[in-house]
């Protein structure tokens, strides 16, 4: 009994308190990595990287080979996406700071849903109404490519302030993984079933992306103390 009673005193005197707290923090981060909201958000980051780089890699070739645009016109389309992504990163950042301060993942859901609708319009109009397709690419640039800033903001808040580096690195890892797989998978589908099949897959991925952010939002993600 006396030995048992002395254990707290031994721990207090010989085990640094900071080490105990640090060990608790590490276990907390490990558990948070497997939280449902974390998983959905990271899958959304993967999907965003997939969609962005599949578009950047294959859009010019598709427009010149299958739609009949010149190289200059296809280059203009690609530049339009990048231009509106610039506006999107600023514009969405302002909107999020003003209306979605506590639910930034909700903004990701709405932005990805609009982007999915824009990708549908692009697929339906690119062969017959090129100006409608051009407008849809502008929407994709603004809401899909422009949302990457929100992704990194939410990613930096996955855990507590002591683990911002881990959270940011984890977010970028899944985003970069999508960057690698997007062009490869899109190209494989295009080789097997043609570019139209690949673009149908792209639209499906865009809607699945919005669903991942919806589930992350419904998991009650909150900034700064998301999974505590």
GROMACS .gro file of C-alpha atoms in nm:
model
  228
    1UNK     CA    1   0.000   0.000   0.000
    2UNK     CA    2   0.280   0.238   0.098
    3UNK     CA    3   0.462   0.159  -0.230
    4UNK     CA    4   0.145   0.221  -0.431
    5UNK     CA    5   0.083   0.548  -0.257
    6UNK     CA    6   0.438   0.662  -0.334
    7UNK     CA    7   0.401   0.615  -0.713
    8UNK     CA    8   0.244   0.960  -0.776
    9UNK     CA    9   0.524   1.123  -0.578
   10UNK     CA   10   0.787   0.936  -0.778
   11UNK     CA   11   0.627   1.039  -1.108
   12UNK     CA   12   0.597   1.399  -0.994
   13UNK     CA   13   0.960   1.416  -0.887
   14UNK     CA   14   1.134   1.211  -1.153
   15UNK     CA   15   0.919   1.243  -1.470
   16UNK     CA   16   0.914   1.593  -1.622
   17UNK     CA   17   0.562   1.732  -1.652
   18UNK     CA   18   0.636   1.872  -1.997
   19UNK     CA   19   0.725   1.524  -2.121
   20UNK     CA   20   0.391   1.389  -1.998
   21UNK     CA   21   0.204   1.669  -2.169
   22UNK     CA   22   0.403   1.624  -2.489
   23UNK     CA   23   0.328   1.253  -2.491
   24UNK     CA   24  -0.043   1.330  -2.449
   25UNK     CA   25  -0.030   1.577  -2.736
   26UNK     CA   26   0.130   1.320  -2.965
   27UNK     CA   27  -0.139   1.066  -2.884
   28UNK     CA   28  -0.402   1.334  -2.947
   29UNK     CA   29  -0.258   1.414  -3.292
   30UNK     CA   30  -0.240   1.045  -3.381
   31UNK     CA   31  -0.606   0.996  -3.288
   32UNK     CA   32  -0.710   1.312  -3.472
   33UNK     CA   33  -0.546   1.186  -3.792
   34UNK     CA   34  -0.799   0.901  -3.801
   35UNK     CA   35  -1.098   1.117  -3.712
   36UNK     CA   36  -1.375   1.091  -3.972
   37UNK     CA   37  -1.368   1.464  -4.043
   38UNK     CA   38  -0.992   1.460  -4.088
   39UNK     CA   39  -1.008   1.169  -4.331
   40UNK     CA   40  -1.283   1.333  -4.538
   41UNK     CA   41  -1.094   1.661  -4.554
   42UNK     CA   42  -0.770   1.492  -4.660
   43UNK     CA   43  -0.957   1.293  -4.926
   44UNK     CA   44  -1.099   1.623  -5.045
   45UNK     CA   45  -0.747   1.763  -5.065
   46UNK     CA   46  -0.646   1.462  -5.274
   47UNK     CA   47  -0.948   1.513  -5.502
   48UNK     CA   48  -0.869   1.881  -5.546
   49UNK     CA   49  -0.512   1.806  -5.651
   50UNK     CA   50  -0.639   1.532  -5.883
   51UNK     CA   51  -0.888   1.763  -6.056
   52UNK     CA   52  -0.651   2.058  -6.085
   53UNK     CA   53  -0.359   1.879  -6.246
   54UNK     CA   54  -0.574   1.655  -6.466
   55UNK     CA   55  -0.725   1.973  -6.610
   56UNK     CA   56  -0.393   2.154  -6.650
   57UNK     CA   57  -0.227   1.856  -6.819
   58UNK     CA   58  -0.496   1.738  -7.060
   59UNK     CA   59  -0.712   2.040  -7.142
   60UNK     CA   60  -0.489   2.187  -7.419
   61UNK     CA   61  -0.446   1.852  -7.594
   62UNK     CA   62  -0.819   1.781  -7.573
   63UNK     CA   63  -0.914   2.121  -7.712
   64UNK     CA   64  -0.673   2.097  -8.006
   65UNK     CA   65  -0.718   1.729  -8.094
   66UNK     CA   66  -1.088   1.672  -8.029
   67UNK     CA   67  -1.259   2.012  -8.032
   68UNK     CA   68  -1.058   2.163  -8.316
   69UNK     CA   69  -0.922   2.474  -8.147
   70UNK     CA   70  -0.587   2.617  -8.243
   71UNK     CA   71  -0.293   2.598  -8.005
   72UNK     CA   72  -0.330   2.970  -7.933
   73UNK     CA   73  -0.701   2.932  -7.850
   74UNK     CA   74  -0.632   2.633  -7.626
   75UNK     CA   75  -0.358   2.831  -7.455
   76UNK     CA   76  -0.603   3.114  -7.397
   77UNK     CA   77  -0.845   2.871  -7.230
   78UNK     CA   78  -0.573   2.749  -6.997
   79UNK     CA   79  -0.461   3.103  -6.919
   80UNK     CA   80  -0.823   3.194  -6.843
   81UNK     CA   81  -0.839   2.924  -6.577
   82UNK     CA   82  -0.520   3.051  -6.414
   83UNK     CA   83  -0.637   3.413  -6.430
   84UNK     CA   84  -0.965   3.335  -6.257
   85UNK     CA   85  -0.785   3.117  -6.004
   86UNK     CA   86  -0.598   3.431  -5.901
   87UNK     CA   87  -0.926   3.616  -5.854
   88UNK     CA   88  -1.072   3.313  -5.678
   89UNK     CA   89  -0.799   3.290  -5.417
   90UNK     CA   90  -0.852   3.651  -5.321
   91UNK     CA   91  -1.229   3.659  -5.361
   92UNK     CA   92  -1.295   3.333  -5.180
   93UNK     CA   93  -1.056   3.436  -4.905
   94UNK     CA   94  -1.253   3.755  -4.848
   95UNK     CA   95  -1.586   3.569  -4.852
   96UNK     CA   96  -1.460   3.306  -4.610
   97UNK     CA   97  -1.324   3.564  -4.366
   98UNK     CA   98  -1.652   3.752  -4.377
   99UNK     CA   99  -1.916   3.478  -4.380
  100UNK     CA  100  -1.748   3.143  -4.297
  101UNK     CA  101  -1.506   3.222  -4.016
  102UNK     CA  102  -1.618   2.926  -3.803
  103UNK     CA  103  -1.710   2.688  -4.087
  104UNK     CA  104  -1.447   2.726  -4.357
  105UNK     CA  105  -1.510   2.370  -4.471
  106UNK     CA  106  -1.865   2.476  -4.562
  107UNK     CA  107  -1.714   2.726  -4.804
  108UNK     CA  108  -1.509   2.446  -4.958
  109UNK     CA  109  -1.825   2.243  -5.008
  110UNK     CA  110  -2.012   2.523  -5.182
  111UNK     CA  111  -1.712   2.615  -5.397
  112UNK     CA  112  -1.652   2.254  -5.504
  113UNK     CA  113  -2.022   2.205  -5.579
  114UNK     CA  114  -2.024   2.509  -5.807
  115UNK     CA  115  -1.705   2.379  -5.971
  116UNK     CA  116  -1.868   2.039  -6.027
  117UNK     CA  117  -2.166   2.208  -6.194
  118UNK     CA  118  -1.926   2.412  -6.409
  119UNK     CA  119  -1.744   2.095  -6.517
  120UNK     CA  120  -2.080   1.947  -6.621
  121UNK     CA  121  -2.159   2.256  -6.828
  122UNK     CA  122  -1.815   2.236  -6.989
  123UNK     CA  123  -1.863   1.872  -7.088
  124UNK     CA  124  -2.207   1.940  -7.238
  125UNK     CA  125  -2.115   2.258  -7.426
  126UNK     CA  126  -1.753   2.227  -7.540
  127UNK     CA  127  -1.833   2.065  -7.874
  128UNK     CA  128  -2.118   2.298  -7.972
  129UNK     CA  129  -2.120   2.621  -7.768
  130UNK     CA  130  -1.760   2.720  -7.714
  131UNK     CA  131  -1.840   3.050  -7.542
  132UNK     CA  132  -2.051   2.870  -7.281
  133UNK     CA  133  -1.763   2.625  -7.232
  134UNK     CA  134  -1.525   2.919  -7.194
  135UNK     CA  135  -1.744   3.072  -6.923
  136UNK     CA  136  -1.759   2.737  -6.743
  137UNK     CA  137  -1.377   2.721  -6.740
  138UNK     CA  138  -1.371   3.066  -6.579
  139UNK     CA  139  -1.600   2.933  -6.306
  140UNK     CA  140  -1.375   2.630  -6.264
  141UNK     CA  141  -1.073   2.856  -6.228
  142UNK     CA  142  -1.244   3.073  -5.968
  143UNK     CA  143  -1.413   2.807  -5.753
  144UNK     CA  144  -1.194   2.498  -5.800
  145UNK     CA  145  -0.841   2.632  -5.846
  146UNK     CA  146  -0.917   2.935  -5.631
  147UNK     CA  147  -1.019   2.721  -5.333
  148UNK     CA  148  -0.667   2.593  -5.269
  149UNK     CA  149  -0.602   2.884  -5.033
  150UNK     CA  150  -0.896   2.777  -4.816
  151UNK     CA  151  -0.769   2.420  -4.816
  152UNK     CA  152  -0.433   2.525  -4.676
  153UNK     CA  153  -0.603   2.748  -4.418
  154UNK     CA  154  -0.825   2.466  -4.295
  155UNK     CA  155  -0.531   2.225  -4.311
  156UNK     CA  156  -0.321   2.444  -4.084
  157UNK     CA  157  -0.604   2.432  -3.827
  158UNK     CA  158  -0.656   2.057  -3.823
  159UNK     CA  159  -0.478   2.018  -3.490
  160UNK     CA  160  -0.363   2.264  -3.223
  161UNK     CA  161  -0.115   2.546  -3.276
  162UNK     CA  162   0.177   2.329  -3.163
  163UNK     CA  163   0.127   2.098  -3.463
  164UNK     CA  164   0.066   2.343  -3.746
  165UNK     CA  165   0.366   2.207  -3.936
  166UNK     CA  166   0.236   1.849  -3.918
  167UNK     CA  167  -0.114   1.954  -4.022
  168UNK     CA  168   0.006   2.167  -4.314
  169UNK     CA  169   0.245   1.897  -4.430
  170UNK     CA  170  -0.026   1.631  -4.414
  171UNK     CA  171  -0.261   1.849  -4.618
  172UNK     CA  172   0.001   1.922  -4.882
  173UNK     CA  173   0.099   1.553  -4.898
  174UNK     CA  174  -0.252   1.449  -5.001
  175UNK     CA  175  -0.285   1.746  -5.236
  176UNK     CA  176   0.045   1.655  -5.406
  177UNK     CA  177  -0.061   1.291  -5.421
  178UNK     CA  178  -0.366   1.402  -5.616
  179UNK     CA  179  -0.142   1.612  -5.838
  180UNK     CA  180   0.053   1.298  -5.927
  181UNK     CA  181  -0.241   1.066  -5.981
  182UNK     CA  182  -0.470   1.310  -6.166
  183UNK     CA  183  -0.285   1.338  -6.499
  184UNK     CA  184  -0.190   0.969  -6.496
  185UNK     CA  185  -0.538   0.829  -6.428
  186UNK     CA  186  -0.706   1.078  -6.664
  187UNK     CA  187  -0.460   0.985  -6.937
  188UNK     CA  188  -0.511   0.611  -6.882
  189UNK     CA  189  -0.889   0.647  -6.911
  190UNK     CA  190  -0.847   0.863  -7.222
  191UNK     CA  191  -0.622   0.600  -7.383
  192UNK     CA  192  -0.867   0.319  -7.307
  193UNK     CA  193  -1.205   0.482  -7.361
  194UNK     CA  194  -1.131   0.814  -7.530
  195UNK     CA  195  -1.126   1.169  -7.399
  196UNK     CA  196  -1.502   1.190  -7.361
  197UNK     CA  197  -1.494   0.901  -7.114
  198UNK     CA  198  -1.210   1.073  -6.930
  199UNK     CA  199  -1.409   1.394  -6.900
  200UNK     CA  200  -1.709   1.203  -6.768
  201UNK     CA  201  -1.478   1.061  -6.502
  202UNK     CA  202  -1.361   1.416  -6.431
  203UNK     CA  203  -1.718   1.532  -6.368
  204UNK     CA  204  -1.775   1.235  -6.136
  205UNK     CA  205  -1.457   1.317  -5.943
  206UNK     CA  206  -1.571   1.679  -5.911
  207UNK     CA  207  -1.900   1.575  -5.749
  208UNK     CA  208  -1.726   1.323  -5.522
  209UNK     CA  209  -1.492   1.604  -5.418
  210UNK     CA  210  -1.787   1.816  -5.307
  211UNK     CA  211  -1.924   1.520  -5.111
  212UNK     CA  212  -1.600   1.475  -4.917
  213UNK     CA  213  -1.608   1.839  -4.809
  214UNK     CA  214  -1.978   1.805  -4.724
  215UNK     CA  215  -1.906   1.511  -4.493
  216UNK     CA  216  -1.613   1.701  -4.340
  217UNK     CA  217  -1.846   1.994  -4.276
  218UNK     CA  218  -2.113   1.771  -4.121
  219UNK     CA  219  -1.851   1.629  -3.886
  220UNK     CA  220  -1.861   1.967  -3.707
  221UNK     CA  221  -1.511   2.081  -3.800
  222UNK     CA  222  -1.424   2.404  -3.622
  223UNK     CA  223  -1.120   2.622  -3.661
  224UNK     CA  224  -0.826   2.605  -3.420
  225UNK     CA  225  -0.969   2.320  -3.206
  226UNK     CA  226  -1.114   2.108  -3.480
  227UNK     CA  227  -1.095   1.766  -3.325
  228UNK     CA  228  -1.036   1.828  -2.959
   0.00000   0.00000   0.00000
